[in-house]
XYZ file of C-alpha atoms in Angstrom:
328
model
C 7.240 32.873 -14.465
C 9.273 31.923 -11.397
C 11.112 28.604 -11.459
C 9.002 26.970 -8.732
C 5.795 27.913 -10.550
C 7.159 26.461 -13.781
C 7.836 23.196 -11.936
C 4.238 23.140 -10.695
C 2.870 23.699 -14.199
C 4.978 20.839 -15.583
C 3.824 18.606 -12.726
C 0.178 19.460 -13.436
C 0.745 18.677 -17.117
C 2.139 15.288 -16.155
C -0.907 14.553 -14.041
C -3.240 15.599 -16.854
C -1.357 13.352 -19.282
C -1.470 10.438 -16.811
C -5.259 10.636 -16.367
C -7.360 8.931 -19.037
C -10.556 10.756 -18.038
C -8.891 14.083 -17.231
C -8.879 16.272 -14.117
C -11.464 18.721 -12.831
C -10.391 22.050 -11.361
C -11.178 20.778 -7.872
C -9.001 17.707 -8.473
C -6.181 19.914 -9.764
C -6.409 22.096 -6.656
C -6.416 19.048 -4.389
C -3.555 17.232 -6.132
C -1.353 20.322 -6.346
C -2.351 21.580 -2.868
C -3.340 25.036 -4.117
C -6.499 27.145 -4.140
C -9.049 26.965 -6.935
C -8.024 30.326 -8.446
C -4.379 29.209 -8.535
C -5.472 25.921 -10.123
C -7.297 27.894 -12.824
C -4.153 29.913 -13.623
C -2.032 26.756 -13.734
C -4.561 25.067 -16.033
C -4.490 28.058 -18.375
C -0.673 27.897 -18.450
C -0.816 24.189 -19.348
C -3.346 24.877 -22.136
C -1.032 27.537 -23.535
C 2.159 25.457 -23.329
C 0.712 22.119 -24.475
C -1.407 22.328 -27.653
C -2.556 18.700 -27.224
C -4.370 19.604 -23.990
C -8.126 19.397 -24.389
C -11.337 20.056 -22.492
C -13.652 17.105 -21.858
C -17.319 17.607 -21.036
C -18.412 15.618 -17.982
C -21.699 17.158 -16.795
C -22.169 18.824 -14.425
C -18.462 19.674 -14.541
C -15.565 19.830 -16.990
C -12.304 17.948 -17.192
C -8.989 18.634 -18.909
C -6.443 16.124 -20.155
C -3.439 15.829 -22.458
C -3.839 13.067 -24.999
C -0.863 11.171 -26.346
C 1.331 11.762 -23.309
C 4.295 14.105 -22.958
C 7.589 14.057 -24.806
C 10.765 12.448 -23.448
C 12.103 15.925 -22.664
C 9.239 16.678 -20.302
C 9.238 13.180 -18.807
C 12.931 12.465 -18.243
C 13.307 10.871 -14.768
C 15.757 12.182 -12.191
C 18.568 10.189 -10.595
C 16.599 10.069 -7.339
C 13.504 8.693 -9.085
C 15.544 5.974 -10.824
C 17.263 5.199 -7.522
C 13.946 4.681 -5.718
C 12.734 2.442 -8.545
C 15.932 0.381 -8.323
C 15.623 0.127 -4.520
C 11.991 -0.957 -4.776
C 12.998 -3.757 -7.147
C 15.885 -4.708 -4.861
C 13.554 -4.804 -1.862
C 11.120 -7.117 -3.634
C 13.904 -9.444 -4.754
C 15.382 -9.537 -1.232
C 11.916 -10.315 0.177
C 11.581 -13.317 -2.130
C 9.410 -11.722 -4.814
C 11.448 -12.259 -8.023
C 8.458 -11.920 -10.349
C 7.393 -8.520 -9.020
C 11.047 -7.414 -8.858
C 11.524 -8.368 -12.517
C 8.530 -6.200 -13.485
C 10.099 -3.119 -11.863
C 13.521 -3.915 -13.332
C 11.909 -4.153 -16.762
C 10.279 -0.750 -16.220
C 13.663 0.698 -15.201
C 15.245 -0.598 -18.435
C 12.426 0.864 -20.531
C 12.825 4.259 -18.869
C 16.569 4.278 -19.430
C 16.238 3.136 -23.045
C 13.800 5.988 -23.724
C 16.181 8.615 -22.341
C 18.576 10.570 -24.510
C 22.114 9.229 -24.270
C 23.474 12.615 -23.170
C 21.023 12.797 -20.246
C 21.698 9.182 -19.247
C 25.485 9.658 -19.398
C 25.231 12.832 -17.314
C 23.103 11.056 -14.697
C 25.045 7.761 -14.552
C 27.818 8.791 -12.068
C 25.316 10.220 -9.554
C 23.022 7.207 -9.892
C 25.907 4.754 -9.415
C 27.123 6.628 -6.328
C 23.639 6.681 -4.776
C 23.085 2.975 -5.457
C 26.343 2.185 -3.614
C 25.446 4.526 -0.730
C 21.952 3.195 0.010
C 20.610 -0.281 0.673
C 17.645 -2.012 2.300
C 18.044 -3.649 5.701
C 16.849 -7.260 5.732
C 14.356 -7.841 8.553
C 13.519 -11.172 10.136
C 10.143 -12.572 9.203
C 8.359 -14.797 6.741
C 9.433 -14.691 3.109
C 6.255 -14.180 1.091
C 6.246 -15.482 -2.438
C 3.868 -14.842 -5.296
C 4.031 -17.226 -8.227
C 3.910 -15.186 -11.442
C 1.442 -17.529 -13.140
C -0.818 -17.500 -10.084
C -0.726 -13.704 -9.864
C -1.525 -13.421 -13.571
C -4.532 -15.731 -13.136
C -5.775 -13.785 -10.101
C -5.355 -10.425 -11.810
C -7.137 -11.703 -14.901
C -10.076 -12.886 -12.799
C -10.226 -9.550 -10.959
C -10.327 -7.600 -14.230
C -12.899 -9.933 -15.803
C -14.906 -10.202 -12.549
C -14.996 -13.947 -13.036
C -15.040 -16.656 -10.313
C -11.703 -17.965 -9.099
C -11.240 -21.589 -8.109
C -8.368 -23.028 -6.062
C -7.435 -25.664 -3.522
C -6.694 -24.195 -0.092
C -4.564 -26.004 2.485
C -4.268 -24.982 6.127
C -1.945 -26.594 8.686
C -3.784 -29.363 10.518
C -6.831 -29.202 8.229
C -7.849 -31.125 5.149
C -7.285 -29.350 1.838
C -10.513 -27.892 0.464
C -11.557 -26.701 -2.979
C -12.877 -23.128 -2.957
C -14.735 -20.928 -5.447
C -14.728 -17.197 -4.709
C -15.351 -13.758 -6.162
C -11.841 -12.171 -6.193
C -11.583 -8.648 -4.809
C -7.832 -8.040 -4.913
C -4.438 -8.937 -3.442
C -2.704 -7.601 -0.330
C 1.099 -7.775 -0.252
C 2.992 -7.720 3.035
C 4.767 -10.054 5.452
C 2.613 -12.679 3.739
C 0.676 -12.221 0.506
C -3.093 -12.662 0.575
C -5.931 -12.996 -1.890
C -8.950 -11.021 -0.703
C -12.145 -12.627 -1.962
C -15.846 -13.001 -1.204
C -17.263 -16.460 -0.608
C -19.762 -17.110 -3.411
C -22.279 -18.695 -1.040
C -22.181 -16.487 2.063
C -20.811 -13.306 0.470
C -18.366 -12.969 3.391
C -15.060 -11.337 2.450
C -12.069 -13.405 3.567
C -8.298 -13.564 3.121
C -6.379 -16.529 1.681
C -2.604 -16.867 1.840
C -1.181 -17.276 -1.644
C 1.410 -19.805 -0.503
C -1.411 -22.088 0.678
C -3.272 -21.933 -2.637
C -2.766 -24.413 -5.470
C -4.473 -25.389 -8.734
C -5.644 -21.790 -9.201
C -7.893 -21.230 -12.199
C -10.387 -18.686 -13.503
C -13.874 -20.163 -13.829
C -16.756 -19.365 -16.111
C -19.481 -16.967 -15.065
C -19.700 -13.568 -13.443
C -18.547 -12.993 -9.855
C -17.998 -9.310 -9.039
C -16.895 -8.179 -5.560
C -19.583 -6.811 -3.216
C -20.849 -3.475 -4.611
C -19.695 -1.466 -1.574
C -16.333 -3.225 -1.176
C -13.192 -1.070 -0.908
C -9.873 -2.915 -0.627
C -8.130 0.014 1.094
C -10.868 0.277 3.720
C -10.820 -3.496 4.235
C -7.041 -3.525 4.723
C -7.134 -0.622 7.192
C -9.533 -2.457 9.512
C -6.820 -4.792 10.765
C -3.620 -4.071 12.680
C -1.840 -6.375 10.239
C -3.514 -8.448 7.557
C -5.461 -11.116 9.435
C -9.105 -10.120 9.805
C -11.319 -11.003 12.767
C -13.591 -9.068 15.133
C -12.962 -5.300 15.164
C -12.372 -3.985 18.693
C -11.467 -0.782 20.512
C -7.791 -0.854 21.449
C -6.204 1.325 24.136
C -2.489 1.122 24.940
C -0.641 3.143 27.568
C 2.949 3.958 26.629
C 5.315 4.918 29.460
C 7.155 8.248 29.448
C 10.312 6.388 28.317
C 8.607 5.292 25.091
C 6.247 8.235 24.556
C 8.404 10.150 22.083
C 8.823 7.081 19.888
C 5.110 6.269 20.175
C 4.108 9.753 19.003
C 6.124 9.250 15.828
C 4.855 5.710 15.290
C 2.085 4.857 12.832
C -0.001 2.449 14.863
C -3.170 2.413 12.771
C -5.083 4.729 10.371
C -7.733 5.380 13.057
C -5.270 6.170 15.861
C -5.596 9.000 18.360
C -2.968 10.018 20.936
C -3.706 11.325 24.426
C -0.853 12.940 26.361
C -0.668 11.961 30.037
C 0.348 14.083 33.033
C 3.427 11.933 33.722
C 4.727 12.341 30.166
C 3.324 9.078 28.859
C 0.766 8.734 26.089
C -2.373 6.634 25.509
C -2.835 5.309 21.975
C -6.363 4.429 20.859
C -7.632 2.868 17.604
C -10.191 0.390 16.279
C -8.835 -2.727 14.615
C -8.924 -6.479 14.284
C -5.923 -8.807 14.268
C -5.197 -9.082 18.008
C -2.572 -11.793 17.531
C -0.523 -9.683 15.114
C -0.865 -6.731 17.482
C 0.324 -8.874 20.408
C 3.373 -9.949 18.395
C 4.176 -6.298 17.735
C 3.756 -5.305 21.385
C 6.523 -7.740 22.367
C 8.965 -5.295 20.738
C 7.901 -2.562 23.172
C 8.629 -4.600 26.308
C 7.688 -2.869 29.568
C 7.039 0.443 27.850
C 3.477 -0.518 26.802
C 0.557 -1.566 29.012
C -2.629 -2.965 27.470
C -5.690 -1.106 28.764
C -8.219 -2.751 26.441
C -9.617 -4.947 25.011
C -9.599 -7.875 27.395
C -9.155 -10.267 24.478
C -5.831 -8.639 23.556
C -4.642 -9.235 27.127
C -5.700 -12.872 26.824
C -3.934 -13.288 23.479
C -0.764 -11.711 24.887
C -0.916 -13.996 27.933
C -1.342 -17.007 25.644
C 1.655 -16.040 23.529
C 3.757 -15.526 26.670
C 2.702 -18.926 28.008
C 3.570 -20.607 24.701
C 7.011 -18.965 24.716
C 7.581 -20.068 28.316
C 6.645 -23.657 27.450
C 9.148 -23.599 24.587
C 11.873 -22.334 26.943
C 11.033 -24.977 29.555
C 11.174 -27.702 26.914
C 14.641 -26.574 25.886
C 16.069 -26.917 29.442
């Protein structure tokens, strides 16, 4: 068997060991980006090489998994994988997330402690050199924080599908006690609880740094049956959710190349223009966050629609001008 095919078989074995319910042939083909016949041959190779692999009946199909995991030999991480784990922890700590950083650092220690000393010693010089050669640039912006005890309470309520109670404070508004059905957490420039109001059923976002006295409550409060956190998050340009609108932005020829390589939104389409510019279209909410982003493009971007985005941009410009005038 050629080396690259052996690598693919080992990777498939890892995926089968990482799946509690097992993988179907179609899932194997999709995950490994191969045809169904190739997936069948790879599955057969895994069954031959790993005696603990088993077939699981799941009518109308079948699944295959490896119970008990793989040995340390088959699972030894590479220097690059350990580097990325270390950088992810560093990034969280730099962003003001010590609790989440500590979780990744603990995982890194467990991985290293499970490795054979010869493999770890052989890898150490490369890993040390890569750690010195790469870092994460600190960007200006809010420093989100997630209290470990609060996160543990939220995660416990999500798993138990129990109501979550907390006091929510907004600037300029009186603090209010809330009771919601937790759906999940979104991490970003600010960290948000995503939850459904228990009375209206409306899914909303709540900034974690504005929540206090968080506690799981008695009862049963599952998220809406058709709720998908990934779909919910992709509806907005940033995190803030409001009315979803059709957005069209014209990027000048000077910024077109950068715009084509930019990820504006999951629903984006790009239309090349005769003068070398490009029109970017997508559907999203969060016009204020989009306006903030468009400031970084300067004269290279013109707002075609919606009208509300133009109004938000004009309002932000006026506010900035008032601040400059006040400073004179």
